Amino acid sequence: MKKVVLAYSGGLDTSVCIPLLREHYGYDEVIAVIVDVGQPEADINEAVERGEKLSDLFKLIDAQDEFVRDYIFPLIKANGSYEGYVLGTAIARPLIAKKVVEVAKEENAEAVAHGCTGKGNDQLRFDAVFRATDLDVVAPVRELSLTREEEKKYASEHGIAFEAEKRWSIDENIWSRSIEGSELEDPAFFPPEEIFQWTVSQDAAPEAAEIVKIGFKHGIPVSVNGVRADGVSLIKRLNEVGGKHGVGRTDIIEDRVLGFKARENYEHPAATTLLEAHRDLERLVLTRNELRFKEFVDQTWSELVYQGLIMDPLYEALNAFVDKTQERVTGTVFMKLKKGVARVIGRESPNALYSMDVSFDAKQETRIVEGFSVYHGFQSRMFRKSLE
Ligand code: ARG
């Protein structure tokens, strides 16, 4: 019995993979796995229905808590952002791949498969985790270079029915919604309101601002407005509140791993709010040296995640550094949400490296500073003189 486990989403690409894995690759049993990282319920239900019909064995794995605990929380601690993208799709792929590998082990399958095409980043992210095992890796849509039209034809020949074709390609999880494809491929095309589902437009957002108080403990958000909440509910809550104020839309040109530029639209109210708040709290409690160094660590961390290379030992090493710095990132940040903007308006922490004694209004021993000032810029001064 040749068995293969497929990372299933319910969409066209992964649906045609099921008969392809039987007919073209000769697998006797196709196990389809959908990993719930916070996709819309309706999509999951549709995927379950279709997947159960098509596959020999179907599994739905709820990984929302694990996603937040082991992937989103480290992302917040590392201020994860790649070219302004909050890495929602990127950070979910390794977890989905990991779950698929786990099922393959349980079921004694010899191969794992995904439905990615040969153009995007996701193929690389799945492959990186899949290939770290001794399982065979199959990517039917990429290997057979299928076009969308060929896939549709193959699907209808195999009784795989879809309602009217979706205009946009959407990837959604608890951290972000990515929207691409169709007219959006033209970077000059204005994103129509219909692509957004979590956020209202800036124009439609209420005039009245809302202030949200976010509590952090060791770099992790633990409460909203004083009410403690687990990660999943906290993020969902902030997606709602931020979305109502139009917070967290991005429209960017992104450099893909393969080197092409892509036009991407995202919405991610909770991510924007939490990342702004977290960065701000770090500025209050970390030293200047830590902040400067961490900026580089955060950027490297984000690039690894974007590339799907979290199996690299560097990822673990960076997390160890980040975790050490986060021991003191505890406190409260006040965010004002209004008309598409989430702005920090106050912060406090028992670990603040801030003293009112040296603040603007405080009386100082200015003679000490005079001495410092004599040598400040000393090298530049010598250089300037040497030009005379
Ligand atoms: N460009 C993003 C990434 O590489 C998102 C891709 C999302 N896919 C989609 N079908 N909208 O992570």
XYZ file of C-alpha atoms and ligand atoms in Angstrom:
400
model
C 0.000 0.000 0.000
C 1.543 3.255 -1.134
C 0.268 6.108 1.049
C 0.675 9.831 0.707
C -0.429 12.639 3.015
C -1.517 15.886 1.365
C -1.670 19.356 2.924
C -5.244 20.130 1.912
C -6.987 23.513 1.795
C -10.203 22.809 -0.085
C -9.208 25.003 -3.031
C -8.764 24.029 -6.666
C -5.022 23.314 -6.513
C -5.135 20.926 -3.584
C -8.398 19.329 -4.732
C -7.025 18.268 -8.108
C -4.007 16.882 -6.310
C -6.089 14.094 -4.779
C -7.017 12.262 -8.011
C -3.641 13.208 -9.507
C -1.805 11.489 -6.682
C -3.750 8.309 -7.453
C -3.823 8.422 -11.230
C -0.582 10.066 -12.096
C 1.648 9.064 -9.212
C 0.104 5.675 -8.410
C -0.596 6.121 -4.709
C -3.167 3.669 -3.361
C -4.252 5.845 -0.517
C -4.443 9.625 -0.363
C -4.805 11.078 3.120
C -5.919 14.713 3.105
C -5.148 16.897 6.103
C -6.527 20.328 6.766
C -4.820 22.253 9.523
C -6.972 24.869 11.210
C -4.864 27.971 11.867
C -7.891 30.242 11.977
C -9.288 30.113 8.447
C -12.932 31.235 8.156
C -15.300 28.582 9.459
C -17.234 28.471 6.202
C -14.035 27.679 4.265
C -13.116 24.911 6.675
C -16.583 23.388 6.487
C -16.512 23.460 2.702
C -13.026 21.962 2.672
C -14.048 19.196 5.055
C -17.016 18.290 2.915
C -15.015 18.238 -0.311
C -11.987 16.593 1.221
C -13.971 13.792 2.825
C -15.547 13.008 -0.507
C -12.320 13.002 -2.505
C -9.773 11.449 -0.174
C -9.409 7.969 1.286
C -8.889 9.331 4.752
C -9.494 12.874 5.918
C -8.252 14.689 8.985
C -9.043 18.101 10.412
C -6.435 19.240 12.911
C -7.141 22.196 15.167
C -3.789 23.929 15.558
C -4.918 27.436 16.508
C -3.493 27.383 20.026
C -0.212 25.885 18.891
C -0.029 28.416 16.065
C -0.341 31.328 18.460
C 1.861 29.893 21.219
C 4.750 28.553 19.159
C 4.673 30.751 16.053
C 2.811 34.048 16.597
C 4.185 34.759 20.065
C 7.810 34.348 18.923
C 6.909 36.582 15.970
C 5.644 39.334 18.281
C 8.763 39.040 20.436
C 10.928 39.412 17.324
C 8.793 42.241 15.894
C 8.324 40.044 12.826
C 7.915 42.044 9.657
C 9.297 41.572 6.145
C 9.146 44.650 3.927
C 6.111 45.758 5.920
C 4.379 42.359 5.718
C 3.411 40.846 9.085
C 4.310 37.349 7.804
C 0.892 35.750 8.376
C 1.008 33.203 5.559
C 4.740 32.649 5.945
C 4.615 31.799 9.642
C 1.721 29.348 9.221
C 3.287 27.167 6.529
C 5.922 25.422 8.643
C 3.261 24.457 11.201
C 0.947 23.086 8.519
C 3.870 21.133 7.071
C 4.813 19.836 10.517
C 1.276 18.547 11.125
C 1.234 16.828 7.746
C 4.536 15.133 8.566
C 3.136 13.993 11.915
C 0.178 12.363 10.170
C 2.513 10.737 7.654
C 4.461 9.163 10.534
C 1.295 7.962 12.304
C -0.120 6.485 9.145
C 3.130 5.001 7.906
C 2.915 6.935 4.680
C 5.912 7.116 2.423
C 5.273 10.550 0.988
C 3.922 14.005 1.725
C 2.439 16.389 -0.813
C 1.368 19.989 -1.253
C -0.595 21.770 -3.970
C 1.634 24.787 -4.531
C 2.459 26.057 -7.970
C 6.009 26.815 -9.025
C 5.722 30.567 -8.609
C 5.223 31.482 -5.007
C 6.999 31.279 -1.702
C 4.811 28.636 -0.151
C 6.302 25.736 -2.129
C 9.686 26.585 -0.610
C 8.266 26.790 2.901
C 6.518 23.419 2.653
C 9.488 21.800 0.973
C 11.936 23.060 3.591
C 10.043 21.262 6.366
C 9.086 18.207 4.279
C 12.619 17.636 3.065
C 13.977 17.671 6.598
C 12.394 14.186 6.889
C 13.076 11.048 4.890
C 9.644 11.139 3.278
C 9.219 11.587 -0.466
C 7.977 15.032 -1.420
C 5.412 15.416 -4.186
C 4.057 18.664 -5.623
C 1.726 17.643 -8.469
C 0.618 21.078 -9.665
C 4.201 22.317 -9.829
C 5.684 19.121 -11.258
C 3.086 18.823 -14.008
C 3.202 22.601 -14.684
C -0.583 22.734 -14.718
C -2.291 25.935 -15.732
C -5.438 27.114 -13.982
C -7.472 26.146 -17.070
C -6.007 22.638 -17.168
C -6.738 22.233 -13.479
C -10.359 23.306 -13.952
C -10.825 20.877 -16.815
C -9.259 18.025 -14.833
C -11.409 18.904 -11.818
C -14.656 18.812 -13.737
C -13.689 15.489 -15.367
C -13.265 14.153 -11.838
C -16.539 15.504 -10.519
C -14.859 18.136 -8.398
C -17.328 20.983 -8.390
C -16.694 24.583 -7.433
C -19.165 27.416 -7.318
C -18.392 30.432 -9.482
C -14.667 30.986 -9.722
C -13.250 33.144 -7.002
C -11.845 36.379 -8.275
C -9.119 36.750 -5.654
C -6.639 34.333 -4.237
C -6.974 34.584 -0.496
C -4.996 33.051 2.308
C -6.350 33.625 5.750
C -5.414 32.692 9.273
C -5.767 34.264 12.670
C -2.811 36.629 12.096
C -3.571 37.997 8.638
C -5.560 37.865 5.428
C -3.543 37.944 2.191
C -5.303 38.895 -1.006
C -3.738 38.646 -4.437
C -4.438 37.777 -8.048
C -6.712 38.973 -10.810
C -6.606 42.753 -11.438
C -4.507 43.216 -8.310
C -1.578 41.800 -10.258
C -1.355 45.228 -11.844
C 0.475 47.309 -9.236
C -1.348 50.437 -10.421
C -4.818 48.927 -9.901
C -6.551 50.385 -6.816
C -7.660 47.661 -4.393
C -11.473 47.552 -4.447
C -13.320 47.589 -1.124
C -14.707 44.117 -1.771
C -11.340 42.445 -1.164
C -11.402 43.450 2.504
C -13.267 41.494 5.062
C -11.730 42.237 8.413
C -11.363 45.998 8.119
C -13.569 48.919 7.150
C -12.117 51.638 4.950
C -10.587 54.714 6.501
C -13.554 56.729 5.244
C -16.128 54.396 6.753
C -14.325 54.175 10.110
C -15.991 56.051 12.973
C -14.859 59.566 13.893
C -14.689 58.604 17.536
C -11.403 57.037 18.590
C -11.142 54.013 20.831
C -8.405 53.531 23.378
C -7.207 50.003 23.992
C -4.924 49.002 26.832
C -2.671 46.043 26.113
C -0.834 44.175 28.839
C 2.411 42.344 28.038
C 4.286 39.810 30.102
C 7.763 38.760 28.966
C 7.071 40.072 25.479
C 3.754 38.286 25.096
C 0.352 40.026 25.082
C -1.699 38.730 27.995
C -4.581 41.151 28.467
C -6.805 43.677 26.729
C -8.326 46.494 28.767
C -7.289 44.728 31.938
C -9.028 41.475 31.064
C -6.682 38.514 30.761
C -7.172 36.399 27.671
C -5.524 33.433 26.005
C -3.608 34.213 22.818
C -6.227 33.044 20.349
C -9.090 35.029 21.882
C -6.901 38.070 22.448
C -5.898 38.195 18.783
C -9.461 37.614 17.603
C -10.670 40.387 19.885
C -8.074 42.845 18.563
C -8.879 41.891 14.986
C -12.452 42.901 15.673
C -11.719 46.133 17.510
C -8.971 47.215 15.115
C -10.980 46.181 12.076
C -13.850 48.404 13.152
C -11.435 51.346 13.023
C -9.886 50.333 9.711
C -6.537 49.498 11.322
C -4.057 47.185 9.606
C -4.399 47.367 5.847
C -1.268 47.128 3.736
C -0.761 47.311 0.010
C 2.854 46.566 -0.808
C 5.324 45.506 -3.457
C 7.082 42.528 -1.963
C 10.317 40.815 -3.007
C 9.599 37.118 -3.206
C 12.214 34.529 -2.332
C 12.645 33.608 -5.986
C 13.438 37.221 -6.736
C 10.288 38.400 -8.449
C 8.367 41.309 -7.104
C 4.748 40.712 -6.187
C 1.928 43.092 -5.379
C 0.255 42.083 -2.154
C -2.675 43.320 -0.135
C -3.085 42.323 3.471
C -5.294 43.059 6.423
C -4.188 42.386 9.974
C -5.648 44.691 12.636
C -4.436 42.702 15.651
C -0.960 42.270 14.196
C -0.559 45.992 13.557
C -1.834 46.915 17.011
C 0.252 44.336 18.851
C 3.455 44.933 16.896
C 3.253 48.710 17.392
C 2.587 48.247 21.075
C 5.315 45.658 21.582
C 7.975 47.688 19.798
C 7.105 50.668 21.899
C 7.331 48.764 25.159
C 10.753 47.468 24.145
C 11.910 51.063 23.681
C 10.951 51.761 27.269
C 12.631 48.767 28.894
C 15.605 47.719 26.737
C 18.914 49.552 26.636
C 20.021 51.486 23.574
C 22.590 48.774 22.861
C 20.027 46.015 23.110
C 17.641 47.889 20.832
C 20.229 48.532 18.133
C 21.425 44.957 18.133
C 17.931 43.522 18.328
C 16.835 45.476 15.282
C 19.287 43.446 13.237
C 18.251 40.209 14.949
C 14.584 40.967 14.267
C 15.273 41.637 10.621
C 17.262 38.426 10.215
C 14.552 36.500 12.071
C 11.901 37.924 9.721
C 13.897 37.036 6.624
C 14.345 33.444 7.780
C 10.616 33.159 8.434
C 9.742 34.720 5.097
C 11.987 32.213 3.373
C 10.507 29.358 5.383
C 13.907 28.478 6.827
C 12.929 27.987 10.435
C 14.699 24.620 10.409
C 17.966 26.546 10.203
C 19.802 26.411 13.545
C 20.100 30.189 13.308
C 16.357 30.450 13.924
C 16.692 28.755 17.288
C 19.746 30.799 18.169
C 17.968 34.056 17.342
C 14.961 32.998 19.405
C 17.250 32.310 22.355
C 18.611 35.847 22.131
C 15.148 37.325 21.697
C 13.762 35.384 24.658
C 16.558 36.655 26.874
C 15.683 40.259 26.012
C 11.967 39.641 26.539
C 12.428 38.726 30.212
C 11.966 42.431 30.976
C 9.349 43.257 28.345
C 6.476 43.440 30.789
C 4.113 46.364 31.074
C 1.147 48.134 29.584
C 0.736 50.052 26.361
C -2.187 52.333 25.552
C -3.164 52.407 21.889
C -5.474 54.868 20.234
C -7.322 53.425 17.269
C -8.808 55.873 14.837
C -9.445 56.090 11.110
C -7.042 53.376 10.025
C -4.283 54.238 12.472
C -3.169 52.512 15.668
C -0.994 54.900 17.620
C 0.736 54.499 20.952
C -0.378 57.209 23.374
C 1.085 55.926 26.629
C 3.142 53.154 28.169
C 4.270 51.976 31.596
C 6.435 49.213 32.967
C 7.978 48.173 36.279
C 11.174 47.624 34.246
C 11.291 51.015 32.543
C 14.807 52.348 32.023
C 13.404 55.817 32.234
C 13.889 58.302 34.982
C 11.915 61.460 35.597
C 15.027 62.774 37.413
C 16.750 63.470 34.107
C 13.635 64.503 32.267
C 13.094 67.795 30.473
C 11.821 69.679 33.511
C 14.191 68.320 36.130
C 16.965 70.460 37.591
C 20.288 68.994 36.571
C 23.926 69.112 37.465
C 24.681 70.777 34.144
C 28.414 71.221 34.862
C 28.893 67.469 34.439
C 27.324 67.611 31.000
C 29.550 70.538 30.010
C 32.584 68.314 30.508
C 31.078 65.582 28.371
C 30.260 68.092 25.693
C 33.917 69.164 25.282
C 34.842 65.790 23.858
C 31.566 65.101 22.067
C 32.285 65.192 18.335
C 36.040 65.297 18.999
C 36.989 63.077 16.053
C 34.839 64.984 13.595
C 36.378 68.208 14.764
C 39.904 66.881 14.197
C 38.898 65.680 10.751
C 37.440 69.076 9.808
C 40.585 70.841 11.039
C 42.772 68.543 8.964
C 41.023 69.868 5.840
C 41.960 73.481 6.592
N 3.150 36.945 -0.296
C 2.772 36.342 0.928
C 3.754 35.310 1.351
O 4.577 34.918 0.576
C 1.363 35.838 0.943
C 0.950 34.839 -0.049
C -0.475 34.566 0.200
N -1.136 33.764 -0.747
C -2.345 34.069 -1.276
N -2.914 33.182 -1.994
N -2.920 35.209 -1.112
O 3.746 34.883 2.459
